Coordinates of C-alpha atoms in Angstrom, one line a residue:
M150 CA 178.4 178.8 100.0
T151 CA 175.1 179.2 98.8
R152 CA 175.0 176.0 96.5
S153 CA 175.3 174.0 99.8
H154 CA 171.9 175.2 100.9
C155 CA 170.4 174.7 97.6
C156 CA 172.0 171.0 96.7
T157 CA 171.2 171.3 101.0
R158 CA 167.1 172.0 99.8
T159 CA 166.6 170.2 96.9
V160 CA 167.5 167.0 98.3
R161 CA 164.7 167.2 101.1
R162 CA 162.0 168.7 98.5
Q163 CA 162.8 166.0 96.4
T164 CA 162.7 163.2 99.0
A165 CA 159.5 162.2 97.1
L166 CA 161.1 160.6 93.9
L167 CA 159.3 158.5 92.3
L168 CA 159.9 154.4 93.4
A169 CA 158.0 151.8 92.3
V170 CA 158.3 148.7 94.7
L171 CA 158.8 146.0 92.9
L172 CA 160.7 142.5 94.3
V173 CA 162.2 141.9 98.2
L174 CA 165.8 140.5 98.7
G175 CA 169.1 141.3 100.5
S176 CA 170.9 140.4 103.5
M177 CA 173.1 142.5 105.7
A178 CA 175.9 141.3 107.5
G179 CA 178.4 143.3 110.0
V180 CA 181.9 143.7 109.6
S181 CA 183.7 146.1 111.7
R182 CA 187.0 148.1 109.1
A183 CA 189.2 150.9 109.9
V184 CA 188.4 153.8 107.1
T185 CA 192.1 154.2 105.9
G186 CA 192.9 152.7 102.2
G187 CA 195.7 150.4 102.3
D188 CA 198.9 153.2 102.3
G189 CA 196.9 153.7 105.6
A190 CA 195.6 157.3 104.0
P191 CA 192.5 158.0 105.8
L192 CA 189.3 158.4 104.0
F193 CA 188.8 162.3 104.6
R194 CA 191.8 164.8 106.0
A195 CA 191.9 169.0 106.0
A196 CA 191.5 170.3 103.3
R197 CA 194.8 172.9 101.8
P198 CA 193.7 176.7 101.2
E199 CA 194.8 176.6 97.3
E200 CA 192.9 173.0 96.9
I201 CA 189.6 174.6 97.7
R202 CA 188.6 176.8 95.0
V203 CA 185.1 178.4 96.3
P204 CA 185.6 182.5 96.5
K205 CA 185.9 183.0 100.3
S206 CA 183.6 185.4 100.1
E207 CA 181.5 181.9 99.9
R208 CA 182.0 179.5 102.4
G209 CA 180.9 181.3 105.4
E210 CA 181.7 178.8 108.4
A211 CA 182.4 176.1 105.8
E212 CA 185.2 174.2 106.6
F213 CA 186.3 171.8 103.7
M214 CA 188.1 168.4 103.5
A215 CA 189.4 166.4 100.8
M216 CA 188.9 162.6 100.0
D217 CA 191.6 160.3 99.3
Q218 CA 190.6 158.9 96.3
R219 CA 192.5 155.0 97.1
T220 CA 190.9 154.9 100.7
F221 CA 187.8 155.9 98.9
R222 CA 188.3 153.1 95.7
R223 CA 189.9 150.7 98.1
L224 CA 186.0 151.0 101.1
A225 CA 183.7 150.9 97.5
T226 CA 184.4 147.0 97.0
H227 CA 183.6 146.6 100.3
Q228 CA 179.4 145.6 102.3
E229 CA 178.2 145.5 105.5
F230 CA 181.3 147.1 107.3
T231 CA 181.3 149.9 110.5
C232 CA 183.9 152.4 111.0
L233 CA 185.0 155.5 112.4
I234 CA 186.0 158.7 110.8
P235 CA 187.6 160.6 113.3
S236 CA 188.5 164.9 113.4
F237 CA 185.4 165.3 111.4
P238 CA 184.7 169.3 111.6
L239 CA 181.8 170.3 112.4
A240 CA 181.8 174.1 111.6
S241 CA 182.4 176.5 115.5
D242 CA 181.4 173.0 117.1
G243 CA 184.7 171.8 116.3
L244 CA 186.0 168.1 115.1
H245 CA 183.7 165.3 115.9
D246 CA 184.0 161.7 115.4
L247 CA 181.8 159.9 113.1
R248 CA 180.5 156.2 113.6
V249 CA 179.4 155.5 110.6
E250 CA 178.1 152.0 108.3
Q251 CA 178.3 151.3 105.1
F252 CA 174.7 150.4 103.7
D253 CA 173.7 150.4 99.5
V254 CA 171.2 150.6 97.6
A255 CA 171.8 150.0 93.9
A256 CA 171.5 145.9 93.3
R257 CA 174.7 144.5 91.4
D258 CA 172.4 143.3 89.0
M259 CA 170.7 146.7 88.3
R260 CA 169.1 147.0 85.1
G261 CA 169.5 150.4 83.1
R262 CA 171.7 152.1 80.3
F263 CA 174.7 152.3 82.2
S264 CA 176.5 151.0 86.0
A265 CA 176.0 152.6 88.8
P266 CA 179.3 154.2 89.1
E267 CA 181.5 153.2 92.1
H268 CA 180.0 154.7 95.2
L269 CA 179.7 154.5 99.3
F270 CA 176.9 155.6 101.2
L271 CA 177.7 155.8 104.9
R272 CA 175.3 156.1 107.8
G273 CA 175.7 156.7 111.5
E274 CA 175.6 159.6 114.5
V275 CA 178.1 161.4 116.0
D276 CA 180.1 159.8 118.5
G277 CA 178.9 161.2 122.0
L278 CA 176.2 163.3 120.6
P279 CA 173.3 160.3 121.6
G280 CA 170.0 161.2 118.9
S281 CA 173.0 162.8 116.2
H282 CA 172.4 161.3 113.1
L283 CA 174.1 161.9 109.4
C284 CA 173.9 160.4 106.4
I285 CA 176.1 160.7 103.6
T286 CA 177.2 159.6 99.7
L287 CA 180.6 160.1 97.8
Y288 CA 181.3 159.2 94.3
D289 CA 185.1 159.6 93.1
D290 CA 183.4 163.4 91.6
R291 CA 180.1 164.1 93.5
A292 CA 179.5 164.3 97.8
W293 CA 176.4 165.4 99.5
G294 CA 174.9 163.9 102.8
Y295 CA 173.9 166.1 106.1
V296 CA 174.4 165.5 109.5
S297 CA 171.5 166.7 112.4
V298 CA 172.7 167.4 116.1
G299 CA 169.6 168.2 118.3
E300 CA 168.1 171.1 116.3
K301 CA 171.2 172.0 114.2
S302 CA 172.2 170.5 110.7
Y303 CA 174.8 169.9 108.5
A304 CA 175.1 170.3 105.2
I305 CA 178.0 169.0 103.1
T306 CA 178.4 169.1 99.7
S307 CA 181.0 169.0 96.9
A308 CA 183.8 171.5 96.4
G309 CA 185.1 171.3 93.9
R310 CA 188.5 169.0 92.6
N311 CA 192.4 169.3 93.4
P312 CA 193.5 170.2 89.9
E313 CA 196.8 168.1 90.1
T314 CA 195.6 164.9 92.1
G315 CA 192.2 165.3 91.3
E316 CA 190.7 164.5 95.0
L317 CA 187.7 165.5 96.1
I318 CA 187.1 168.5 97.9
I319 CA 184.0 168.4 100.4
G320 CA 182.2 171.4 102.2
I321 CA 181.0 171.3 105.5
E322 CA 178.6 174.0 106.3
P323 CA 175.7 175.1 108.8
D324 CA 172.3 174.2 107.8
T325 CA 170.3 177.9 108.2
S326 CA 168.1 177.5 105.0
T327 CA 164.2 177.1 106.5
H328 CA 162.0 173.4 104.4
P329 CA 158.8 174.6 103.8
D330 CA 156.4 171.6 104.1
M331 CA 155.3 169.7 101.0
A332 CA 151.7 168.7 99.9
C333 CA 150.7 166.3 96.7
G334 CA 147.2 167.0 97.6
T335 CA 147.9 163.7 100.4
E336 CA 146.0 165.9 102.9
D337 CA 142.9 164.5 101.3
M338 CA 144.2 160.7 102.0
K339 CA 142.0 158.8 104.9
P340 CA 143.3 159.2 108.1
G341 CA 145.9 155.5 108.7
I342 CA 145.1 154.9 104.4
L343 CA 149.1 154.7 104.0
S344 CA 149.7 152.2 107.6
E345 CA 147.0 150.1 106.1
A346 CA 148.7 149.9 103.1
T347 CA 151.6 148.5 105.2
K348 CA 150.1 146.8 106.7
T349 CA 148.6 144.8 104.0
L350 CA 152.4 145.1 101.2
M351 CA 154.4 143.6 105.0
A352 CA 151.2 140.6 105.3
A353 CA 151.6 139.2 101.8
G354 CA 155.1 137.1 102.6
L355 CA 157.8 139.1 102.6
P356 CA 161.2 137.5 104.3
R357 CA 162.8 139.2 106.4
V358 CA 166.3 140.0 105.7
A359 CA 168.6 138.5 108.4
P360 CA 170.0 140.4 111.4
M361 CA 173.3 141.7 111.8
S362 CA 175.6 140.1 113.9
G363 CA 174.6 140.5 118.0
A364 CA 172.1 141.9 119.9
S365 CA 170.6 145.5 118.0
R366 CA 171.4 146.8 115.0
P367 CA 173.8 150.5 114.7
F368 CA 172.3 153.9 114.4
G369 CA 168.2 153.5 115.4
A370 CA 167.9 150.8 112.8
S371 CA 166.2 147.6 114.0
A372 CA 167.7 144.3 114.3
T373 CA 166.0 143.0 111.4
L374 CA 165.3 145.0 108.3
W375 CA 161.8 144.6 105.2
Q376 CA 164.3 145.0 101.8
L377 CA 162.1 146.6 99.3
T378 CA 163.7 146.0 95.1
V379 CA 162.3 150.0 93.7
G380 CA 162.6 151.8 89.9
L381 CA 164.3 154.9 90.0
E382 CA 162.8 157.5 86.7
M383 CA 163.3 161.1 87.2
D384 CA 161.9 163.3 84.4
S385 CA 163.9 165.9 82.1
L386 CA 163.0 168.8 84.7
A387 CA 165.4 166.9 87.2
V388 CA 168.0 165.7 85.1
Q389 CA 168.1 169.3 84.0
H390 CA 168.1 170.2 87.2
S391 CA 170.3 167.8 89.1
G392 CA 172.8 167.4 86.5
N393 CA 172.4 169.4 84.0
G394 CA 171.1 167.7 81.5
N395 CA 173.5 165.0 82.0
D396 CA 172.0 161.7 82.2
T397 CA 174.5 160.0 84.2
L398 CA 174.9 162.4 86.4
A399 CA 171.3 163.3 87.7
F400 CA 171.5 159.4 87.8
K401 CA 174.2 159.7 91.0
Y402 CA 172.0 162.8 92.8
G403 CA 169.1 160.7 92.3
M404 CA 171.2 157.2 93.8
A405 CA 171.5 159.4 96.5
V406 CA 168.2 160.6 97.0
L407 CA 167.3 157.6 97.5
G408 CA 170.9 156.5 99.5
A409 CA 168.9 159.3 102.2
A410 CA 164.7 158.0 102.0
S411 CA 166.6 154.1 103.0
D412 CA 168.7 155.6 105.2
I413 CA 165.6 157.5 107.3
Y414 CA 163.1 154.1 106.4
M415 CA 166.2 151.9 107.6
R416 CA 165.9 154.5 111.3
D417 CA 162.2 154.6 111.2
C418 CA 160.5 151.4 110.4
G419 CA 162.9 148.7 109.8
V420 CA 163.4 149.1 105.9
S421 CA 165.8 149.3 103.9
L422 CA 165.9 150.1 99.4
I423 CA 167.8 149.0 96.9
C424 CA 167.1 149.8 93.1
V425 CA 167.2 147.6 90.6
G426 CA 166.4 149.7 87.4
H427 CA 167.0 153.1 86.3
R428 CA 165.8 155.1 82.9
E429 CA 166.9 159.3 83.5
W430 CA 164.5 161.3 80.1
V431 CA 166.8 163.5 79.1
T432 CA 165.1 166.2 76.3
T433 CA 161.3 163.7 76.9
D434 CA 159.2 162.9 79.6
P435 CA 156.7 159.3 80.1
Y436 CA 153.4 162.1 80.9
P437 CA 151.6 164.3 78.5
Q438 CA 152.4 168.3 79.3
G439 CA 149.7 170.0 81.4
I440 CA 149.0 167.5 83.2
Y441 CA 148.3 168.0 87.1
A442 CA 151.7 167.6 89.2
C443 CA 149.8 164.3 91.5
D444 CA 149.4 162.6 87.7
V445 CA 152.3 161.8 87.2
L446 CA 152.9 159.7 90.0
N447 CA 150.5 157.1 87.5
Y448 CA 153.0 157.2 84.2
F449 CA 156.2 155.9 87.4
N450 CA 155.6 153.1 87.1
G451 CA 159.0 150.9 86.0
S452 CA 158.3 150.4 82.2
Y453 CA 159.8 152.0 80.4
I454 CA 163.4 150.5 82.6
P455 CA 165.4 148.9 80.3

């Protein structure tokens, strides 16, 4: 599925979405739950052939799963749980169980022109495969994510909906695309400037987040997390590209990118992110045209967030 490759490249290239660090808050706790709805339906099941809308010529090695809407809505109302997703297909590598925990990047009182739609952020690992990692963002009509196993990576994207039940169909395929390194003037930065800025931030007396129950957090995150609140703004190009001009769809994509960034921060440095406000520029931008790309960052300072 060419669209999956494109979406995966875009997610990785835009993990530097403009974030304005504002406050610090939050807490975490762990509760084990099963990935089923009230009627015992699993979150995912193998999609039937008639449910797959992607042309056969574009499927490649992709596997397809259907997401149960009732189970999704049930899980979207819960917070801070761990669970197992059984028999998840990883293309030619067969079926694997995914051990995941729920996390969130949307503040309950998040400011913006509309509230966050029902969503489910999951991070974790492939059961029995040390060093693996995954991050998945789910909405009732969209999905983004990846599973990394050693040097292999699998892209997860939405692939239409069942026209009768409305169930979201997701595709899972090997990600064989290349991802060039990005630079935005950082090659001229003094060595250690980011680490020094981080030290200054941490020395400012930011409270730490309460640890989960148990000796350590799962999936590579430290037992104690720093939690930073951030603002999310997307310019008109991002809204057009990721939402086809629809601010709600663009926001869903932006939150998926923010979720992937938070997952990486939790895994690598014990910092989680919570979005307290958002703004999507549909037809105009907060910055003048023709300026140097890196100078655009100076105009995303949170002052335009409602």
